[in-house]
Coordinates of C-alpha atoms in Angstrom, one line a residue:
Chain O
M996 CA 75.8 18.9 20.0
E997 CA 74.7 22.5 19.9
S998 CA 71.9 23.4 17.4
K999 CA 72.9 24.5 14.0
K1000 CA 72.0 27.1 11.4
V1001 CA 71.0 25.2 8.3
G1002 CA 70.5 26.4 4.7
I1003 CA 68.1 24.4 2.5
I1004 CA 68.9 24.7 -1.2
G1005 CA 65.7 23.7 -3.0
I1006 CA 62.6 23.6 -0.7
G1007 CA 60.5 20.8 -2.2
L1008 CA 59.2 17.5 -0.9
I1009 CA 62.6 16.4 0.4
G1010 CA 64.2 19.8 1.3
G1011 CA 60.9 20.9 3.0
S1012 CA 60.5 17.7 4.9
I1013 CA 64.2 17.9 6.1
A1014 CA 63.4 21.5 7.3
K1015 CA 60.4 20.3 9.2
G1016 CA 62.3 17.4 10.8
L1017 CA 65.2 19.5 11.9
R1018 CA 63.0 22.2 13.3
A1019 CA 60.8 19.6 15.2
S1020 CA 63.8 17.9 16.8
G1021 CA 65.4 21.2 17.7
W1022 CA 68.6 20.2 15.8
A1023 CA 68.4 23.4 13.7
S1024 CA 68.2 26.7 15.5
E1025 CA 67.6 28.6 12.2
L1026 CA 66.5 27.5 8.8
I1027 CA 67.4 29.6 5.7
G1028 CA 65.9 28.7 2.3
I1029 CA 67.7 29.2 -1.0
E1030 CA 65.1 28.8 -3.7
A1031 CA 65.3 29.6 -7.5
N1032 CA 61.5 29.3 -8.0
P1033 CA 59.8 32.4 -6.6
A1034 CA 56.5 30.7 -6.2
H1035 CA 58.1 27.9 -4.2
A1036 CA 60.0 30.5 -2.1
I1037 CA 56.7 32.3 -1.2
K1038 CA 55.0 29.0 -0.4
A1039 CA 57.9 27.8 1.8
L1040 CA 57.8 31.0 3.8
S1041 CA 54.0 30.9 4.2
L1042 CA 54.2 27.3 5.4
R1043 CA 57.0 28.4 7.8
L1044 CA 59.2 25.6 6.4
V1045 CA 62.1 28.2 6.6
D1046 CA 62.6 31.4 8.6
E1047 CA 63.9 33.4 5.6
V1048 CA 64.7 33.0 1.9
L1049 CA 68.0 34.5 0.9
P1050 CA 70.3 34.4 -2.2
L1051 CA 73.2 32.0 -1.8
S1052 CA 75.7 34.9 -1.6
E1053 CA 74.0 36.1 1.6
A1054 CA 73.1 32.8 3.1
I1055 CA 76.8 31.8 2.9
D1056 CA 77.6 34.0 5.9
R1057 CA 74.7 32.8 8.0
V1058 CA 74.7 29.0 8.0
D1059 CA 76.8 26.1 9.3
I1060 CA 75.5 23.5 6.9
F1061 CA 73.9 23.6 3.5
V1062 CA 71.6 20.8 2.5
C1063 CA 71.3 20.7 -1.3
A1064 CA 67.9 19.1 -2.3
T1065 CA 67.5 20.3 -5.9
P1066 CA 66.8 17.9 -8.8
V1067 CA 69.9 15.8 -9.5
D1068 CA 70.8 17.6 -12.8
I1069 CA 71.1 20.9 -10.9
L1070 CA 73.1 19.4 -8.0
V1071 CA 76.2 18.8 -10.1
Q1072 CA 76.2 22.5 -11.0
I1073 CA 75.4 23.9 -7.6
I1074 CA 77.5 21.9 -5.3
P1075 CA 81.0 22.9 -6.7
N1076 CA 79.9 26.5 -6.6
V1077 CA 78.8 26.3 -3.0
L1078 CA 81.9 24.4 -2.1
D1079 CA 84.1 27.1 -3.7
Q1080 CA 82.6 29.6 -1.3
L1081 CA 82.7 27.6 1.9
K1082 CA 84.7 28.8 4.8
P1083 CA 86.6 26.3 7.0
G1084 CA 84.1 24.4 9.3
Q1085 CA 81.1 24.9 7.0
I1086 CA 79.7 21.8 5.4
V1087 CA 77.5 21.1 2.3
I1088 CA 75.6 17.9 1.8
E1089 CA 73.3 16.7 -1.0
V1090 CA 70.4 14.3 -0.8
G1091 CA 69.9 13.2 -4.4
S1092 CA 68.8 9.8 -5.6
T1093 CA 71.9 9.2 -7.7
K1094 CA 75.4 9.5 -6.5
T1095 CA 78.0 8.8 -9.2
P1096 CA 77.6 12.1 -11.2
V1097 CA 78.2 14.1 -8.0
Y1098 CA 81.1 11.9 -7.0
E1099 CA 82.7 12.5 -10.4
A1100 CA 82.0 16.3 -10.3
L1101 CA 83.7 16.7 -6.9
K1102 CA 86.4 14.1 -6.7
N1103 CA 89.2 16.6 -7.4
H1104 CA 87.7 19.6 -5.6
P1105 CA 90.2 21.0 -3.1
K1106 CA 87.4 21.3 -0.5
R1107 CA 86.0 17.8 -1.1
A1108 CA 86.4 17.0 2.6
Q1109 CA 83.7 19.6 3.5
F1110 CA 81.2 17.8 1.4
V1111 CA 79.2 14.7 2.5
S1112 CA 77.2 12.6 -0.1
T1113 CA 74.0 11.3 1.4
H1114 CA 70.6 9.8 0.5
P1115 CA 67.7 9.7 2.9
M1116 CA 65.7 6.7 1.7
A1117 CA 62.2 8.1 2.0
G1118 CA 59.7 10.1 -0.1
T1119 CA 56.2 10.3 -1.4
E1120 CA 54.7 10.6 -4.9
F1121 CA 54.1 14.4 -4.4
S1122 CA 56.4 17.3 -5.0
G1123 CA 56.9 21.0 -4.2
P1124 CA 57.0 22.8 -0.8
E1125 CA 53.4 21.9 0.0
A1126 CA 54.3 18.2 -0.2
A1127 CA 56.7 18.5 2.8
V1128 CA 55.5 16.3 5.6
D1129 CA 56.3 15.9 9.3
G1130 CA 58.2 12.8 10.3
L1131 CA 58.9 11.6 6.7
F1132 CA 62.3 10.2 7.7
V1133 CA 61.8 8.8 11.2
G1134 CA 62.8 5.2 11.4
K1135 CA 63.9 5.1 7.8
R1136 CA 67.4 4.5 6.4
G1137 CA 69.9 7.2 5.5
V1138 CA 72.8 6.4 3.3
I1139 CA 76.2 8.1 3.6
C1140 CA 78.4 7.5 0.6
D1141 CA 82.2 7.6 0.3
K1142 CA 82.6 8.4 3.9
E1143 CA 86.4 8.4 3.7
L1144 CA 86.4 11.3 1.3
S1145 CA 84.8 13.6 3.9
S1146 CA 86.5 15.0 7.0
P1147 CA 85.8 13.1 10.2
E1148 CA 84.3 16.3 11.7
A1149 CA 81.9 16.7 8.8
I1150 CA 80.9 13.0 9.0
E1151 CA 80.3 13.3 12.7
T1152 CA 78.0 16.4 12.2
I1153 CA 76.0 14.9 9.4
E1154 CA 75.6 11.6 11.2
S1155 CA 74.1 13.6 14.0
L1156 CA 71.9 15.5 11.5
Y1157 CA 70.5 12.2 10.3
R1158 CA 70.3 10.4 13.6
D1159 CA 69.4 13.1 16.1
G1160 CA 67.9 15.6 13.7
L1161 CA 65.8 13.3 11.5
G1162 CA 65.6 10.1 13.5
M1163 CA 67.1 7.9 10.7
N1164 CA 69.2 4.8 10.9
L1165 CA 72.5 5.1 8.9
I1166 CA 74.1 2.8 6.5
Y1167 CA 77.3 3.3 4.5
M1168 CA 78.4 2.5 1.0
E1169 CA 80.3 3.6 -2.1
S1170 CA 78.6 5.9 -4.6
I1171 CA 79.0 3.3 -7.4
D1172 CA 77.3 0.6 -5.3
H1173 CA 74.6 3.0 -4.2
D1174 CA 73.6 3.7 -7.8
V1175 CA 73.5 0.0 -8.7
H1176 CA 71.3 -0.9 -5.7
T1177 CA 69.0 2.1 -6.1
A1178 CA 68.5 1.2 -9.8
Y1179 CA 67.4 -2.3 -8.7
I1180 CA 65.3 -1.3 -5.8
S1181 CA 64.0 2.3 -6.2
H1182 CA 64.4 3.5 -9.8
I1183 CA 63.0 0.4 -11.6
S1184 CA 59.9 0.6 -9.4
H1185 CA 59.2 4.1 -10.7
I1186 CA 59.7 2.9 -14.3
C1187 CA 57.2 0.0 -13.7
S1188 CA 54.6 2.3 -12.2
F1189 CA 54.9 5.1 -14.8
A1190 CA 54.7 2.5 -17.6
L1191 CA 51.7 0.8 -16.1
A1192 CA 49.9 4.1 -15.9
N1193 CA 50.7 4.9 -19.5
T1194 CA 49.5 1.5 -20.6
V1195 CA 46.2 1.6 -18.8
L1196 CA 45.5 5.2 -19.9
E1197 CA 46.3 4.1 -23.5
K1198 CA 44.2 0.9 -23.5
E1199 CA 41.4 2.0 -21.2
K1200 CA 39.9 5.0 -22.9
N1201 CA 36.9 4.8 -20.7
E1202 CA 38.0 7.0 -17.8
E1203 CA 35.0 6.2 -15.8
R1204 CA 35.7 2.5 -15.8
I1205 CA 39.3 3.1 -14.5
F1206 CA 37.8 5.1 -11.7
E1207 CA 35.1 2.5 -10.9
L1208 CA 37.1 -0.7 -11.1
A1209 CA 40.4 0.5 -9.7
S1210 CA 41.0 -1.6 -6.5
T1211 CA 43.6 -1.0 -3.8
G1212 CA 46.0 -3.3 -5.7
F1213 CA 46.0 -1.2 -8.8
E1214 CA 46.3 2.0 -6.8
S1215 CA 49.3 0.6 -4.9
T1216 CA 51.1 -0.5 -8.0
V1217 CA 50.5 2.7 -9.9
R1218 CA 51.1 5.1 -6.9
L1219 CA 54.6 6.1 -8.0
A1220 CA 53.3 7.2 -11.4
K1221 CA 52.0 10.3 -9.7
S1222 CA 55.7 11.3 -9.1
S1223 CA 57.3 14.4 -10.6
P1224 CA 58.3 13.9 -14.3
E1225 CA 61.1 16.5 -13.9
T1226 CA 62.6 14.8 -10.9
W1227 CA 62.4 11.2 -12.3
S1228 CA 63.4 11.8 -15.9
Q1229 CA 66.6 13.4 -14.5
I1230 CA 67.2 10.5 -12.1
F1231 CA 66.8 8.0 -14.9
H1232 CA 69.2 10.1 -17.0
Q1233 CA 71.9 10.2 -14.3
N1234 CA 71.6 6.5 -13.6
Q1235 CA 71.0 5.3 -17.1
E1236 CA 73.6 2.6 -17.3
N1237 CA 72.5 0.7 -14.2
L1238 CA 68.9 1.3 -15.0
M1239 CA 69.3 -0.2 -18.6
D1240 CA 70.7 -3.3 -17.0
V1241 CA 67.7 -3.8 -14.7
L1242 CA 65.2 -2.7 -17.2
D1243 CA 66.4 -5.3 -19.7
E1244 CA 66.1 -7.9 -17.0
Y1245 CA 62.6 -6.7 -16.2
I1246 CA 61.5 -6.8 -19.9
N1247 CA 63.0 -10.3 -20.1
T1248 CA 61.0 -11.4 -17.1
L1249 CA 57.8 -10.2 -18.7
L1250 CA 58.7 -11.9 -22.0
K1251 CA 59.3 -15.1 -20.0
Y1252 CA 55.8 -14.8 -18.4
K1253 CA 54.4 -14.2 -21.9
G1254 CA 56.1 -17.2 -23.3
L1255 CA 54.9 -19.4 -20.5
M1256 CA 51.3 -18.2 -21.0
L1257 CA 51.3 -18.6 -24.7
S1258 CA 52.6 -22.2 -24.4
G1259 CA 50.0 -23.0 -21.7
S1260 CA 52.8 -23.6 -19.1
Y1261 CA 50.8 -22.3 -16.2
D1262 CA 52.5 -24.6 -13.7
K1263 CA 55.8 -23.1 -14.6
L1264 CA 54.3 -19.7 -14.4
K1265 CA 53.0 -20.5 -10.9
D1266 CA 56.6 -21.5 -9.9
E1267 CA 57.8 -18.1 -11.0
L1268 CA 55.1 -16.3 -9.1
G1269 CA 56.0 -18.5 -6.1
K1270 CA 59.6 -17.3 -6.3
A1271 CA 58.4 -13.7 -6.4
N1272 CA 56.6 -14.3 -3.1
D1273 CA 60.0 -14.4 -1.5
I1274 CA 60.2 -10.6 -1.6
G1275 CA 57.6 -10.6 1.2
R1276 CA 59.9 -12.6 3.5
I1277 CA 62.8 -10.3 2.9
L1278 CA 60.8 -7.1 3.3
N1279 CA 59.1 -8.3 6.5
K1280 CA 62.4 -8.9 8.2
Q1281 CA 62.2 -5.5 9.9
Chain G
M425 CA 14.7 -8.5 3.9
E426 CA 14.9 -11.3 6.4
S427 CA 18.3 -12.7 7.2
K428 CA 19.5 -15.6 5.2
K429 CA 21.4 -18.9 5.6
V430 CA 24.5 -18.7 3.5
G431 CA 26.9 -21.4 2.4
I432 CA 30.5 -20.3 1.6
I433 CA 32.3 -22.6 -0.8
G434 CA 36.0 -22.0 -0.3
I435 CA 36.8 -20.2 2.9
G436 CA 39.9 -18.2 2.0
L437 CA 40.7 -14.5 1.9
I438 CA 37.5 -13.6 -0.1
G439 CA 35.1 -16.3 1.1
G440 CA 36.2 -15.7 4.7
S441 CA 35.9 -11.9 4.5
I442 CA 32.4 -12.2 2.9
A443 CA 31.4 -14.5 5.9
K444 CA 32.8 -11.9 8.4
G445 CA 30.9 -9.1 6.6
L446 CA 27.6 -10.9 6.4
R447 CA 27.8 -11.9 10.0
A448 CA 28.7 -8.4 11.2
S449 CA 25.8 -6.8 9.3
G450 CA 23.3 -9.5 10.4
W451 CA 22.5 -10.2 6.8
A452 CA 23.3 -13.9 7.3
S453 CA 21.6 -15.7 10.2
E454 CA 23.7 -18.8 9.7
L455 CA 27.0 -19.5 7.8
I456 CA 27.9 -22.9 6.6
G457 CA 31.3 -23.6 5.1
I458 CA 32.1 -26.1 2.3
E459 CA 35.8 -26.5 2.2
A460 CA 37.9 -29.2 0.4
N461 CA 41.1 -28.4 2.3
P462 CA 40.8 -29.9 5.8
A463 CA 43.4 -27.5 7.3
H464 CA 41.4 -24.6 6.0
A465 CA 38.2 -26.1 7.3
I466 CA 39.6 -26.4 10.8
K467 CA 41.1 -22.9 10.7
A468 CA 37.8 -21.4 9.5
L469 CA 35.9 -23.0 12.4
S470 CA 38.5 -22.0 15.0
L471 CA 38.3 -18.4 13.7
R472 CA 34.5 -18.7 13.8
L473 CA 34.3 -17.5 10.2
V474 CA 31.5 -20.1 9.7
D475 CA 29.2 -22.0 12.2
E476 CA 29.7 -25.4 10.7
V477 CA 31.6 -27.1 7.9
L478 CA 29.6 -29.6 5.9
P479 CA 29.8 -31.5 2.6
L480 CA 27.9 -29.9 -0.2
S481 CA 25.4 -32.8 -0.2
E482 CA 24.3 -31.9 3.3
A483 CA 24.7 -28.1 3.0
I484 CA 22.3 -28.1 0.0
D485 CA 19.3 -28.7 2.4
R486 CA 20.4 -26.0 4.8
V487 CA 21.2 -22.8 2.9
D488 CA 19.3 -20.1 0.9
I489 CA 22.4 -18.9 -1.0
F490 CA 25.7 -20.4 -2.0
V491 CA 28.7 -18.1 -2.4
C492 CA 31.4 -19.9 -4.4
A493 CA 34.8 -18.3 -3.7
T494 CA 37.2 -21.0 -4.9
P495 CA 40.0 -20.4 -7.3
V496 CA 38.7 -19.6 -10.8
D497 CA 39.7 -23.0 -12.4
I498 CA 37.6 -24.8 -9.8
L499 CA 34.6 -22.5 -10.2
V500 CA 33.8 -23.8 -13.7
Q501 CA 33.6 -27.3 -12.3
I502 CA 31.7 -26.6 -9.1
I503 CA 29.0 -24.2 -10.2
P504 CA 27.2 -26.4 -12.7
N505 CA 27.3 -29.2 -10.1
V506 CA 25.8 -26.9 -7.4
L507 CA 23.2 -25.6 -9.9
D508 CA 22.1 -29.1 -10.8
Q509 CA 21.2 -29.7 -7.2
L510 CA 19.5 -26.4 -6.4
K511 CA 15.8 -26.4 -5.5
P512 CA 13.5 -23.5 -6.6
G513 CA 14.3 -20.3 -4.7
Q514 CA 17.9 -21.2 -3.9
I515 CA 20.6 -19.1 -5.5
V516 CA 24.3 -19.6 -6.2
I517 CA 26.8 -16.8 -6.9
E518 CA 30.5 -16.8 -7.6
V519 CA 33.0 -14.1 -6.8
G520 CA 35.9 -14.9 -9.1
S521 CA 38.2 -12.4 -10.9
T522 CA 37.4 -13.6 -14.4
K523 CA 33.9 -14.0 -15.8
T524 CA 33.9 -15.3 -19.4
P525 CA 34.8 -19.0 -18.6
V526 CA 31.9 -19.2 -16.1
Y527 CA 29.6 -17.5 -18.5
E528 CA 30.5 -20.0 -21.2
A529 CA 30.1 -23.0 -18.8
L530 CA 26.6 -22.0 -17.7
K531 CA 25.0 -20.2 -20.6
N532 CA 22.9 -23.3 -21.6
H533 CA 22.2 -24.5 -18.1
P534 CA 18.5 -25.0 -17.4
K535 CA 18.8 -23.3 -14.0
R536 CA 20.9 -20.4 -15.2
A537 CA 18.4 -17.9 -13.8
Q538 CA 19.3 -19.1 -10.3
F539 CA 22.9 -18.1 -10.8
V540 CA 24.3 -14.6 -10.4
S541 CA 27.8 -13.7 -11.7
T542 CA 29.5 -11.2 -9.4
H543 CA 32.9 -9.7 -8.5
P544 CA 33.6 -7.7 -5.3
M545 CA 36.5 -5.4 -6.3
A546 CA 38.6 -5.7 -3.1
G547 CA 41.3 -7.9 -1.8
T548 CA 44.7 -8.0 -0.1
E549 CA 48.0 -9.8 -1.0
F550 CA 47.3 -12.5 1.6
S551 CA 45.4 -15.8 1.3
G552 CA 43.7 -18.6 3.3
P553 CA 41.1 -18.3 6.1
E554 CA 43.5 -16.5 8.4
A555 CA 43.7 -13.7 5.7
A556 CA 39.9 -12.9 6.1
V557 CA 39.4 -9.4 7.4
D558 CA 36.6 -7.3 8.7
G559 CA 35.1 -4.6 6.5
L560 CA 37.2 -5.6 3.4
F561 CA 34.3 -4.7 1.1
V562 CA 32.8 -1.6 2.8
G563 CA 32.6 1.3 0.4
K564 CA 34.2 -0.6 -2.5
R565 CA 32.6 -1.6 -5.8
G566 CA 30.8 -4.8 -6.5
V567 CA 30.2 -5.9 -10.1
I568 CA 27.2 -7.8 -11.2
C569 CA 27.6 -9.4 -14.7
D570 CA 25.0 -10.4 -17.3
K571 CA 22.2 -9.3 -15.0
E572 CA 19.5 -10.2 -17.6
L573 CA 20.5 -13.9 -17.4
S574 CA 19.5 -14.1 -13.8
S575 CA 15.9 -14.0 -12.4
P576 CA 14.8 -10.7 -11.0
E577 CA 14.3 -12.3 -7.6
A578 CA 17.9 -13.6 -7.6
I579 CA 19.2 -10.2 -8.6
E580 CA 17.3 -8.5 -5.9
T581 CA 18.6 -10.8 -3.2
I582 CA 22.2 -10.6 -4.4
E583 CA 22.0 -6.8 -4.7
S584 CA 20.9 -6.8 -1.1
L585 CA 23.7 -9.1 -0.1
Y586 CA 26.3 -6.7 -1.6
R587 CA 24.6 -3.4 -0.6
D588 CA 23.1 -4.3 2.8
G589 CA 25.3 -7.3 3.7
L590 CA 28.7 -6.0 2.7
G591 CA 28.2 -2.3 2.3
M592 CA 29.3 -2.2 -1.4
N593 CA 28.3 0.1 -4.3
L594 CA 27.1 -1.9 -7.3
I595 CA 28.0 -1.5 -11.0
Y596 CA 26.7 -3.6 -13.9
M597 CA 28.4 -4.9 -17.0
E598 CA 28.7 -7.8 -19.4
S599 CA 31.1 -10.7 -18.6
I600 CA 33.1 -10.0 -21.8
D601 CA 33.6 -6.3 -20.9
H602 CA 34.4 -7.2 -17.3
D603 CA 37.3 -9.4 -18.4
V604 CA 38.7 -6.7 -20.7
H605 CA 38.5 -4.0 -18.0
T606 CA 40.0 -6.2 -15.2
A607 CA 42.9 -7.3 -17.5
Y608 CA 43.7 -3.6 -17.9
I609 CA 43.2 -2.5 -14.4
S610 CA 43.7 -5.4 -12.0
H611 CA 45.5 -8.4 -13.7
I612 CA 48.3 -6.4 -15.4
S613 CA 49.1 -4.8 -12.0
H614 CA 49.8 -8.2 -10.6
I615 CA 52.0 -9.1 -13.6
C616 CA 54.0 -5.9 -13.1
S617 CA 54.5 -6.5 -9.4
F618 CA 55.3 -10.2 -9.6
A619 CA 57.8 -9.5 -12.5
L620 CA 59.4 -6.6 -10.5
A621 CA 60.0 -8.9 -7.5
N622 CA 61.5 -11.7 -9.7
T623 CA 63.8 -9.1 -11.4
V624 CA 65.0 -7.5 -8.1
L625 CA 65.5 -10.9 -6.5
E626 CA 67.5 -12.1 -9.6
K627 CA 69.6 -8.9 -9.9
E628 CA 70.1 -8.1 -6.2
K629 CA 71.6 -11.2 -4.8
N630 CA 72.5 -9.3 -1.6
E631 CA 69.3 -9.9 0.4
E632 CA 70.5 -7.5 3.2
R633 CA 70.7 -4.7 0.7
I634 CA 67.1 -5.1 -0.4
F635 CA 66.0 -5.1 3.1
E636 CA 68.1 -2.0 4.0
L637 CA 67.3 0.1 0.9
A638 CA 63.7 -0.8 0.2
S639 CA 61.7 2.4 0.6
T640 CA 57.9 2.7 0.8
G641 CA 57.9 3.3 -3.0
F642 CA 59.4 -0.1 -3.7
E643 CA 57.2 -1.8 -1.1
S644 CA 54.1 -0.3 -2.7
T645 CA 55.0 -1.3 -6.2
V646 CA 56.0 -4.8 -5.2
R647 CA 53.1 -5.5 -2.7
L648 CA 51.0 -7.6 -5.0
A649 CA 54.0 -9.9 -5.6
K650 CA 53.1 -11.4 -2.2
S651 CA 49.8 -12.7 -3.7
S652 CA 48.9 -16.4 -4.1
P653 CA 50.7 -18.0 -7.0
E654 CA 47.9 -20.6 -7.3
T655 CA 45.1 -18.0 -7.5
W656 CA 46.9 -15.7 -9.9
S657 CA 48.3 -18.2 -12.3
Q658 CA 44.8 -19.4 -12.8
I659 CA 43.4 -15.9 -13.2
F660 CA 46.1 -15.2 -15.9
H661 CA 45.2 -18.5 -17.6
Q662 CA 41.4 -17.8 -17.7
N663 CA 41.9 -14.2 -18.9
Q664 CA 44.9 -15.0 -21.2
E665 CA 43.6 -13.4 -24.4
N666 CA 42.9 -10.0 -22.8
L667 CA 46.0 -10.1 -20.7
M668 CA 48.2 -10.8 -23.7
D669 CA 46.9 -7.7 -25.3
V670 CA 47.6 -5.4 -22.4
L671 CA 50.9 -7.2 -21.6
D672 CA 52.1 -6.4 -25.1
E673 CA 51.2 -2.8 -24.7
Y674 CA 53.0 -2.7 -21.4
I675 CA 56.2 -4.3 -22.8
N676 CA 56.0 -1.8 -25.8
T677 CA 55.8 1.1 -23.3
L678 CA 58.9 -0.1 -21.5
L679 CA 60.7 -0.5 -24.9
K680 CA 59.7 3.0 -25.8
Y681 CA 61.1 4.3 -22.5
K682 CA 64.3 2.3 -23.2
G683 CA 64.6 3.8 -26.7
L684 CA 64.1 7.3 -25.4
M685 CA 66.8 6.8 -22.7
L686 CA 69.3 5.2 -25.1
S687 CA 68.9 8.1 -27.6
G688 CA 69.2 10.7 -24.8
S689 CA 65.7 12.0 -25.4
Y690 CA 65.0 12.7 -21.8
D691 CA 62.6 15.6 -22.6
K692 CA 60.4 13.2 -24.5
L693 CA 60.6 10.7 -21.7
K694 CA 59.6 13.5 -19.3
D695 CA 56.5 14.1 -21.5
E696 CA 55.6 10.4 -21.2
L697 CA 56.0 10.5 -17.4
G698 CA 53.8 13.6 -17.4
K699 CA 51.1 11.8 -19.3
A700 CA 51.3 9.0 -16.7
N701 CA 50.7 11.5 -13.9
D702 CA 47.1 11.8 -15.3
I703 CA 46.3 8.5 -13.5
G704 CA 46.4 10.5 -10.2
R705 CA 43.6 12.8 -11.4
I706 CA 41.4 9.9 -12.4
L707 CA 41.9 7.9 -9.2
N708 CA 41.4 10.9 -7.0
K709 CA 37.9 11.6 -8.4
Q710 CA 36.3 9.8 -5.5

């Protein structure tokens, strides 16, 4: 497949890391940034994440593929607008953490076949263009949603972008299932971690003690609490229904632990912790 | 300081890693294991964590210092027994994750000055002799509790064990404060992580999907859920009162998030997540 001209809309952690990956693999011959935040635009250029930053109206004539990597609340406004302006053969994809709102916004769009809904399952707790890292996606999983709603040509190109351009392994699912699974596996982890940080900061007024006593275990559990509040409040918003379901289950699990402790049933608590150990077996499959 | 003969009571992750550290630094000239589990004793010998495994009654004539690294519920039984048998100049320390129960068990012991209460703040999610790792403690913090209750000679020796033998930086506090702070910073992290694993395993019956979709964020948050159920149910038991306090705060934080989401107050939720970000600043001080 010949190399492509790619427009990155939103050059932050994810958009910037995609740019780096596509440049390193030679999959993209040219990278054009479309960025609403002037400071981010300047930073992205100085880091050479993209070759140029242009307004969408100019970029539209220059690129084969747009990758929309804005926060999820912006995606639903931008994608229909981009799609309206696409010429035949051009493709737009988005890489957000929730899928159903975009599915709903685009399901009746006349150019729906030129859009591909995707989610590269990788990230860090940092944000902005300076958070972009080399090789972020290599060996990780990329999700393509609602494959049958995109044209076979668009799917083939985007499969190549993920496999050949970023080194990812692809899996396929419906948007609605994606949002259920990511609530369970990704979004609730962020809730846990943010809430743990809030709790410890509230209870432990002695900052020096946190610093002194924090072990690698605490740092690991609280790592995601360093993530962008803007990004994650929007993800929680867009996936509220699924997240409520799993948050209730999480709170119930904590209340169950509490009940077992208060009644002195530590053998039963030990059994629960033993069941939790099973997550290690599943994660270590790979 | 001349090298010492050290007895390790309980040769698991912590006891085994201490043995490795003291051997590597040359701080210990001889390492004798005291181990109730025959399989662990055989494993510890085959891994050369210790030179010999002996019953306590024989080890007592051979060592300068005992390091008691058993689960915390066993500590309170073993330490008084060891202390009863110590000759002048011998020392016993323990390295458990809770301090108040041992403090209570020993406060009136006639040989209390030969005992030092300590906590090396390091670990992994694995357990048993095969989990012992080189350099686990280097550069980490070691806590010495209730320093004034031990003899100056015992404190000096144990400070050297931690600093010169294991490469740790020492901090000092009272047992009662230790247990408050570790509930906030270490024990609640384990609760969060175990409960997250239980929740996801309960909600996500499709094991393959967990495996496929788990990103590094999920793996980081759920890492501690692989920890030993025996060890941690006992730690939760021994520190129940402090843990209840912080667990209640944690559940309240989650309920606050839930309320903000249900009322659509995502700007307020974003503010809460922003406050949580502050944990990054504190942890990155070092």
